Short mmCIF file of C-alpha atoms in Angstrom, two decimals:
data_model
loop_
_atom_site.label_atom_id
_atom_site.label_comp_id
_atom_site.label_asym_id
_atom_site.label_seq_id
_atom_site.Cartn_x
_atom_site.Cartn_y
_atom_site.Cartn_z
CA MET A 1 48.57 62.78 -10.71
CA SER A 2 50.79 61.29 -13.43
CA ILE A 3 50.85 57.54 -14.07
CA ARG A 4 54.44 56.36 -13.53
CA ILE A 5 55.63 53.30 -15.45
CA ASN A 6 58.92 51.44 -15.78
CA THR A 7 60.30 49.66 -18.85
CA LYS A 8 58.54 46.37 -18.17
CA GLU A 9 55.22 48.16 -17.79
CA LEU A 10 55.85 50.20 -20.94
CA LEU A 11 56.36 47.03 -22.98
CA ALA A 12 53.11 45.64 -21.55
CA ILE A 13 51.31 48.86 -22.55
CA LEU A 14 52.69 48.66 -26.10
CA GLU A 15 51.55 45.04 -26.31
CA THR A 16 48.05 45.74 -24.96
CA THR A 17 47.06 49.14 -26.37
CA PRO A 18 45.12 48.98 -29.68
CA ALA A 19 46.75 50.66 -32.66
CA ASN A 20 43.99 53.27 -32.87
CA GLN A 21 44.85 54.66 -29.42
CA ASN A 22 47.70 57.16 -29.21
CA ILE A 23 50.36 56.98 -26.51
CA MET A 24 52.37 59.84 -25.01
CA LEU A 25 55.49 59.21 -22.93
CA VAL A 26 56.68 61.94 -20.58
CA GLY A 27 60.23 61.89 -19.25
CA LYS A 28 63.73 63.30 -19.21
CA HIS A 29 66.00 63.13 -22.24
CA GLY A 30 68.42 60.24 -22.48
CA ILE A 31 66.35 57.64 -20.58
CA GLY A 32 65.78 55.42 -23.60
CA LYS A 33 62.26 56.30 -24.78
CA SER A 34 63.03 56.23 -28.50
CA LYS A 35 65.41 53.26 -28.24
CA ILE A 36 62.91 51.05 -26.41
CA LEU A 37 60.09 51.94 -28.81
CA SER A 38 62.23 51.39 -31.89
CA ASP A 39 63.58 48.05 -30.66
CA TYR A 40 60.14 46.80 -29.64
CA PHE A 41 58.29 47.61 -32.85
CA THR A 42 61.19 46.66 -35.14
CA SER A 43 61.25 43.24 -33.47
CA LYS A 44 57.56 42.94 -34.41
CA GLY A 45 58.36 43.69 -38.05
CA ASN A 46 56.92 47.22 -37.97
CA LYS A 47 58.56 50.20 -39.62
CA VAL A 48 59.21 53.01 -37.13
CA VAL A 49 59.22 56.55 -38.53
CA PRO A 50 60.77 59.05 -36.09
CA LEU A 51 59.85 62.71 -36.59
CA PHE A 52 61.73 65.27 -34.50
CA LEU A 53 59.11 67.97 -34.26
CA GLY A 54 61.35 70.38 -32.38
CA GLN A 55 63.51 70.67 -35.51
CA MET A 56 60.64 71.58 -37.85
CA SER A 57 60.37 75.24 -38.75
CA ASP A 58 56.91 75.20 -40.33
CA PRO A 59 54.05 72.79 -41.14
CA GLY A 60 55.51 72.13 -44.60
CA ASP A 61 58.27 70.10 -42.99
CA LEU A 62 55.60 67.73 -41.71
CA ILE A 63 52.85 67.68 -44.34
CA GLY A 64 54.92 68.26 -47.48
CA LEU A 65 54.95 71.06 -50.06
CA LEU A 66 52.00 72.50 -51.95
CA HIS A 67 52.02 71.99 -55.75
CA LYS A 68 49.66 71.99 -58.72
CA ASN A 69 48.29 68.68 -59.92
CA ASP A 70 48.57 68.97 -63.71
CA ALA A 71 45.89 66.34 -64.25
CA THR A 72 43.22 68.09 -62.18
CA GLY A 73 44.46 71.65 -62.25
CA LEU A 74 44.05 71.74 -58.45
CA THR A 75 46.64 72.37 -55.80
CA GLU A 76 47.53 69.61 -53.36
CA PHE A 77 50.28 68.69 -50.95
CA MET A 78 53.07 66.43 -52.15
CA PRO A 79 53.55 63.64 -49.60
CA PRO A 80 56.65 64.14 -47.44
CA TYR A 81 59.57 61.72 -47.76
CA TRP A 82 58.47 59.61 -44.80
CA PHE A 83 54.82 59.12 -45.73
CA PRO A 84 54.05 55.42 -46.43
CA THR A 85 53.03 54.75 -50.03
CA ASP A 86 52.69 50.93 -50.00
CA ASP A 87 49.69 50.68 -47.64
CA THR A 88 51.87 49.05 -44.98
CA PRO A 89 51.09 50.32 -41.46
CA VAL A 90 53.82 52.28 -39.70
CA VAL A 91 54.60 53.43 -36.18
CA LEU A 92 54.83 57.20 -36.27
CA PHE A 93 57.02 58.39 -33.41
CA LEU A 94 56.49 62.10 -32.73
CA ASP A 95 59.55 63.02 -30.69
CA GLU A 96 59.92 66.34 -28.84
CA LEU A 97 56.20 67.05 -29.25
CA ASN A 98 56.26 69.85 -26.70
CA ARG A 99 59.21 71.51 -28.41
CA ALA A 100 57.31 71.91 -31.67
CA ARG A 101 56.19 75.33 -32.90
CA PRO A 102 52.48 76.05 -32.34
CA GLU A 103 51.79 76.03 -36.09
CA VAL A 104 53.36 72.56 -36.37
CA LEU A 105 51.27 71.32 -33.45
CA GLN A 106 48.12 72.38 -35.26
CA THR A 107 48.86 69.88 -38.02
CA ILE A 108 49.23 67.14 -35.43
CA MET A 109 45.60 67.51 -34.29
CA ASP A 110 44.04 65.84 -37.34
CA LEU A 111 46.83 63.28 -37.47
CA ALA A 112 46.24 62.25 -33.85
CA LEU A 113 42.45 62.12 -34.17
CA ASN A 114 41.81 60.82 -37.69
CA ARG A 115 45.19 59.42 -38.82
CA THR A 116 45.14 61.86 -41.73
CA LEU A 117 47.65 64.46 -42.84
CA ALA A 118 46.77 67.10 -45.45
CA GLY A 119 43.92 64.91 -46.65
CA LYS A 120 45.98 61.73 -46.94
CA SER A 121 45.34 58.80 -44.59
CA LEU A 122 47.94 56.68 -42.89
CA PRO A 123 47.64 52.96 -43.70
CA LYS A 124 45.15 51.12 -41.52
CA GLY A 125 46.78 49.75 -38.38
CA SER A 126 49.33 52.55 -38.11
CA ARG A 127 50.21 53.77 -34.62
CA ILE A 128 51.04 57.20 -33.26
CA ILE A 129 53.31 57.51 -30.25
CA SER A 130 54.72 60.77 -28.95
CA ALA A 131 57.42 61.65 -26.47
CA VAL A 132 57.69 64.88 -24.50
CA ASN A 133 60.38 66.17 -22.17
CA ASN A 134 59.48 67.54 -18.77
CA GLY A 135 61.46 69.80 -16.47
CA GLU A 136 62.34 73.45 -16.10
CA GLU A 137 65.63 72.98 -17.96
CA TYR A 138 63.83 72.55 -21.29
CA GLN A 139 62.44 75.23 -23.61
CA LEU A 140 58.93 73.91 -24.10
CA THR A 141 55.69 74.75 -25.85
CA ASP A 142 52.44 74.45 -23.89
CA LEU A 143 50.28 71.73 -25.38
CA ASP A 144 46.64 72.37 -26.25
CA PRO A 145 44.32 70.39 -23.92
CA ALA A 146 42.40 69.22 -26.99
CA LEU A 147 45.60 67.66 -28.36
CA VAL A 148 46.57 66.17 -25.00
CA SER A 149 43.14 64.53 -24.74
CA ARG A 150 43.93 62.49 -27.84
CA PHE A 151 46.71 60.57 -26.05
CA ASN A 152 47.03 58.01 -23.27
CA ILE A 153 49.72 59.64 -21.12
CA TYR A 154 52.37 57.91 -19.00
CA ASP A 155 55.28 59.26 -17.01
CA PHE A 156 58.14 57.00 -18.11
CA CYS A 157 60.51 56.32 -15.20
CA PRO A 158 62.72 53.33 -16.07
CA THR A 159 64.51 51.92 -13.04
CA ALA A 160 68.27 51.78 -12.60
CA ASN A 161 68.01 48.02 -12.24
CA GLU A 162 66.37 47.73 -15.67
CA TRP A 163 69.23 49.69 -17.17
CA LEU A 164 71.79 47.54 -15.37
CA LEU A 165 70.21 44.38 -16.79
CA TRP A 166 70.29 45.96 -20.25
CA ALA A 167 73.93 46.98 -19.73
CA GLU A 168 74.86 43.42 -18.79
CA LYS A 169 73.18 42.05 -21.93
CA LYS A 170 74.93 44.66 -24.09
CA GLN A 171 78.23 43.83 -22.35
CA LEU A 172 78.99 47.39 -21.31
CA ASP A 173 82.22 47.86 -19.40
CA LYS A 174 82.00 46.15 -16.01
CA ARG A 175 83.41 49.22 -14.23
CA VAL A 176 80.54 51.36 -15.50
CA ILE A 177 78.00 48.73 -14.47
CA GLU A 178 79.65 48.40 -11.07
CA PHE A 179 79.65 52.16 -10.55
CA ILE A 180 75.95 52.59 -11.40
CA SER A 181 75.10 49.54 -9.29
CA GLN A 182 76.65 51.27 -6.28
CA ASN A 183 75.60 54.81 -7.27
CA PRO A 184 72.22 54.57 -9.05
CA ASP A 185 71.54 58.29 -8.46
CA TYR A 186 74.25 59.05 -11.03
CA LEU A 187 72.48 57.20 -13.84
CA ASP A 188 70.09 60.02 -14.75
CA GLY A 189 71.80 63.03 -13.18
CA ASP A 190 74.19 63.99 -10.41
CA GLY A 191 71.96 65.92 -8.03
CA ARG A 192 72.88 69.40 -9.26
CA GLU A 193 70.44 72.10 -10.24
CA ILE A 194 71.44 73.13 -13.76
CA GLU A 195 70.75 76.80 -14.44
CA ASP A 196 68.81 77.79 -17.55
CA GLY A 197 71.12 78.22 -20.52
CA SER A 198 73.98 76.35 -18.87
CA LEU A 199 76.04 74.00 -21.01
CA GLU A 200 77.25 71.99 -18.04
CA LYS A 201 77.02 68.28 -18.62
CA SER A 202 75.17 65.90 -16.35
CA PRO A 203 75.02 62.13 -16.83
CA ASP A 204 72.31 60.15 -18.56
CA ARG A 205 71.99 56.61 -19.85
CA ARG A 206 73.30 57.35 -23.33
CA ALA A 207 76.28 59.12 -21.79
CA TRP A 208 77.30 56.12 -19.66
CA GLU A 209 77.16 53.92 -22.75
CA ARG A 210 79.63 56.33 -24.41
CA VAL A 211 81.88 56.18 -21.34
CA SER A 212 81.87 52.40 -21.64
CA GLN A 213 83.00 52.67 -25.26
CA ILE A 214 85.85 55.01 -24.23
CA ILE A 215 87.33 52.77 -21.50
CA SER A 216 86.42 49.27 -22.70
CA THR A 217 89.90 48.59 -24.10
CA LEU A 218 91.75 50.17 -21.15
CA LYS A 219 92.87 48.68 -17.88
CA SER A 220 92.01 50.78 -14.84
CA GLU A 221 95.65 51.73 -14.31
CA GLU A 222 95.85 52.96 -17.93
CA ILE A 223 93.03 55.51 -17.47
CA ASN A 224 94.80 58.85 -17.06
CA ASP A 225 94.02 62.56 -16.68
CA THR A 226 93.34 62.94 -20.38
CA HIS A 227 90.74 60.19 -20.22
CA LYS A 228 89.30 61.92 -17.18
CA LYS A 229 88.74 65.09 -19.23
CA ILE A 230 87.21 63.08 -22.04
CA ILE A 231 84.78 61.39 -19.65
CA ALA A 232 83.97 64.71 -17.93
CA GLY A 233 82.83 66.01 -21.32
CA ILE A 234 80.40 63.09 -21.48
CA VAL A 235 78.92 62.86 -17.96
CA GLY A 236 80.10 66.08 -16.28
CA THR A 237 82.77 66.81 -13.69
CA LYS A 238 80.87 65.71 -10.58
CA ALA A 239 79.97 62.28 -11.93
CA THR A 240 83.49 61.86 -13.34
CA SER A 241 85.12 62.59 -9.98
CA LYS A 242 82.85 60.07 -8.30
CA PHE A 243 83.53 57.51 -11.02
CA PHE A 244 87.31 57.90 -10.70
CA GLU A 245 87.04 57.52 -6.93
CA SER A 246 85.30 54.20 -7.53
CA LEU A 247 88.04 53.07 -9.94
CA LYS A 248 90.69 53.69 -7.28
CA ALA A 249 88.74 52.18 -4.41
CA SER A 250 87.20 49.18 -6.16
CA ILE A 251 88.31 45.82 -4.85
CA MET A 252 85.03 44.11 -5.61
CA LEU A 253 85.17 40.63 -7.03
CA SER A 254 83.25 40.25 -10.25
CA ALA A 255 80.14 38.11 -10.15
CA ILE A 256 81.29 36.05 -13.13
CA ASP A 257 84.56 35.19 -11.33
CA ILE A 258 82.70 34.11 -8.20
CA LEU A 259 80.42 31.87 -10.26
CA THR A 260 82.94 30.33 -12.67
CA LYS A 261 86.24 30.10 -10.76
CA ASP A 262 87.44 28.12 -7.76
CA PHE A 263 85.32 29.50 -4.90
CA GLU A 264 88.17 29.05 -2.42
CA LEU A 265 90.02 31.82 -4.28
CA SER A 266 87.04 34.16 -3.79
CA LYS A 267 86.30 33.12 -0.23
CA ARG A 268 89.37 34.81 1.27
CA LEU A 269 88.44 38.24 -0.14
CA LEU A 270 84.72 37.82 0.53
CA SER A 271 85.43 37.19 4.20
CA LYS A 272 86.61 40.82 4.48
CA TYR A 273 83.46 42.32 2.95
CA ILE A 274 80.91 44.33 4.88
CA THR A 275 77.14 44.32 4.42
CA PRO A 276 76.89 47.13 1.79
CA GLN A 277 79.46 45.35 -0.38
CA PHE A 278 77.53 42.10 -0.12
CA ALA A 279 74.36 43.96 -1.14
CA VAL A 280 76.06 45.19 -4.32
CA LEU A 281 77.44 41.74 -5.00
CA ASN A 282 74.04 40.11 -4.49
CA ASN A 283 72.59 42.28 -7.24
CA ASN A 284 75.57 41.60 -9.49
CA LEU A 285 75.19 37.84 -9.05
CA PHE A 286 71.51 37.85 -9.99
CA ARG A 287 72.09 40.14 -13.00
CA THR A 288 74.87 37.85 -14.21
CA LEU A 289 72.70 34.75 -13.82
CA GLU A 290 69.91 36.55 -15.68
CA THR A 291 72.02 37.46 -18.72
CA ALA A 292 74.96 35.01 -18.96
CA SER A 293 75.13 31.96 -21.22
CA PHE A 294 76.79 29.07 -19.40
CA SER A 295 77.98 25.76 -20.78
CA GLU A 296 76.72 22.67 -18.96
CA LYS A 297 80.02 22.40 -17.10
CA GLN A 298 79.87 26.08 -16.13
CA LYS A 299 76.28 25.68 -14.95
CA ASP A 300 77.31 23.00 -12.49
CA LEU A 301 80.18 25.10 -11.14
CA ALA A 302 78.07 28.26 -10.99
CA ALA A 303 75.36 26.42 -9.04
CA GLN A 304 77.93 25.03 -6.58
CA ASN A 305 79.57 28.42 -6.11
CA LEU A 306 76.26 30.20 -5.62
CA GLN A 307 75.36 27.67 -2.95
CA ALA A 308 78.79 28.17 -1.34
CA TYR A 309 78.35 31.94 -1.45
CA PHE A 310 75.04 31.82 0.42
CA ASP A 311 76.53 29.38 2.94
CA LEU A 312 79.43 31.77 3.46
CA LEU A 313 77.02 34.60 4.25
CA ASN A 314 75.57 32.34 6.94
CA GLN A 315 79.00 31.43 8.30
CA LEU A 316 79.93 35.13 8.48
CA LYS A 317 76.67 35.82 10.32
CA GLN A 318 75.72 38.25 7.55
CA ARG A 319 72.02 37.94 8.32
CA GLU A 320 71.14 41.22 6.64
CA ALA A 321 73.02 40.26 3.48
CA MET A 322 71.24 36.89 3.48
CA ALA A 323 67.88 38.66 3.76
CA HIS A 324 68.84 40.95 0.89
CA PHE A 325 69.84 37.94 -1.26
CA ALA A 326 66.53 36.24 -0.42
CA SER A 327 64.53 39.39 -1.19
CA ILE A 328 66.04 39.60 -4.69
CA PHE A 329 65.32 35.90 -5.18
CA SER A 330 61.65 36.39 -4.23
CA LYS A 331 61.02 39.30 -6.64
CA PRO A 332 59.92 38.84 -10.28
CA ASP A 333 62.79 40.92 -11.69
CA TYR A 334 65.07 37.96 -12.48
CA PRO A 335 63.02 35.07 -13.91
CA ASN A 336 66.02 33.40 -15.57
CA SER A 337 67.96 33.49 -12.30
CA LEU A 338 65.06 31.92 -10.42
CA MET A 339 64.81 29.16 -12.99
CA PHE A 340 68.57 28.62 -12.83
CA ILE A 341 68.42 28.11 -9.05
CA ILE A 342 65.38 25.79 -9.24
CA GLN A 343 66.91 23.62 -11.96
CA ASN A 344 70.59 23.63 -11.00
CA ALA A 345 70.76 24.41 -7.28
CA PRO A 346 67.76 22.71 -5.62
CA GLU A 347 69.48 22.66 -2.22
CA LEU A 348 69.96 26.43 -2.38
CA TYR A 349 66.33 26.82 -3.48
CA SER A 350 65.22 24.88 -0.42
CA LYS A 351 67.41 26.95 1.90
CA LEU A 352 66.11 30.20 0.45
CA THR A 353 62.46 29.23 0.73
CA ASN A 354 63.01 28.10 4.33
CA PHE A 355 64.89 31.31 5.14
CA ILE A 356 62.08 33.44 3.67
CA SER A 357 59.50 31.48 5.71
CA GLU A 358 61.50 32.07 8.89
CA ILE A 359 61.84 35.84 8.46
CA ARG A 360 58.16 36.17 7.66
#
């Protein structure tokens, strides 16, 4: 049985695993494997060398070309362009490992076991991490069990909530964030079975980021049929239709408006909401608290409004929405939000802890 991990667990694995142990990540394309690895190791000051093995036609693309050493009269391999020459350790990211040709995979064996390539050693402390795609829609090469045994293997399954937090921090378009918040199944697909050889598009995380770039300067009423075709070429027709339905139907207040504007203006609309809408809004509020930077004045208002929001749920007898709010509060997913409530809204903190005690 595969070991499933999310983004938080992946970062813990990268932090804990010694450099001499190889890691293999299994997962669909477009879920952020290479981006997360690159960002993590770059932040640590490490050079990341990505090698797309599926694009290599023969071992020479990986190990370099054979030539004669004039000094010795012997033949040897010239180091490839990426090979480190300053004795500084690198992170070698072997992408598309199971799309590589069998003859290319053979050269990976010694690299994975001994950190050597054509007789030349990687600098001490270098890491090897590979990524493989899984699924019947890919044209894949079976991996030798001896090669597989050289890796610690994890099935990378980042959650929609992790992506939503990332999207908030990157300030992706709120309409995209709102749509995925309400339709998380559309983040990494749209439920269709794609036939082999089909060029039909289906959504993934990179695609939604591109959609955000397309519409970020447009008001909802300015998005027309041409934009719809453009977006369909990015995430597919099914996801696009669903997304445009959400643009027409959306009357949701934004979390930042609820937190930073006069709550009486929000209260009138919130009083018309039903439980599923409150559930979406609960998540939006915690994500906003987790990622936003408030001035001291804004902190005070946000704390007051958050308290007023929870009180309103009670006044509306939205017991299920209150329980959902409390459940998010009690999870470890939003540490900044928890600290915000403890420091700035102690009365709300007390109400939440009492509410949780009651329902238990």
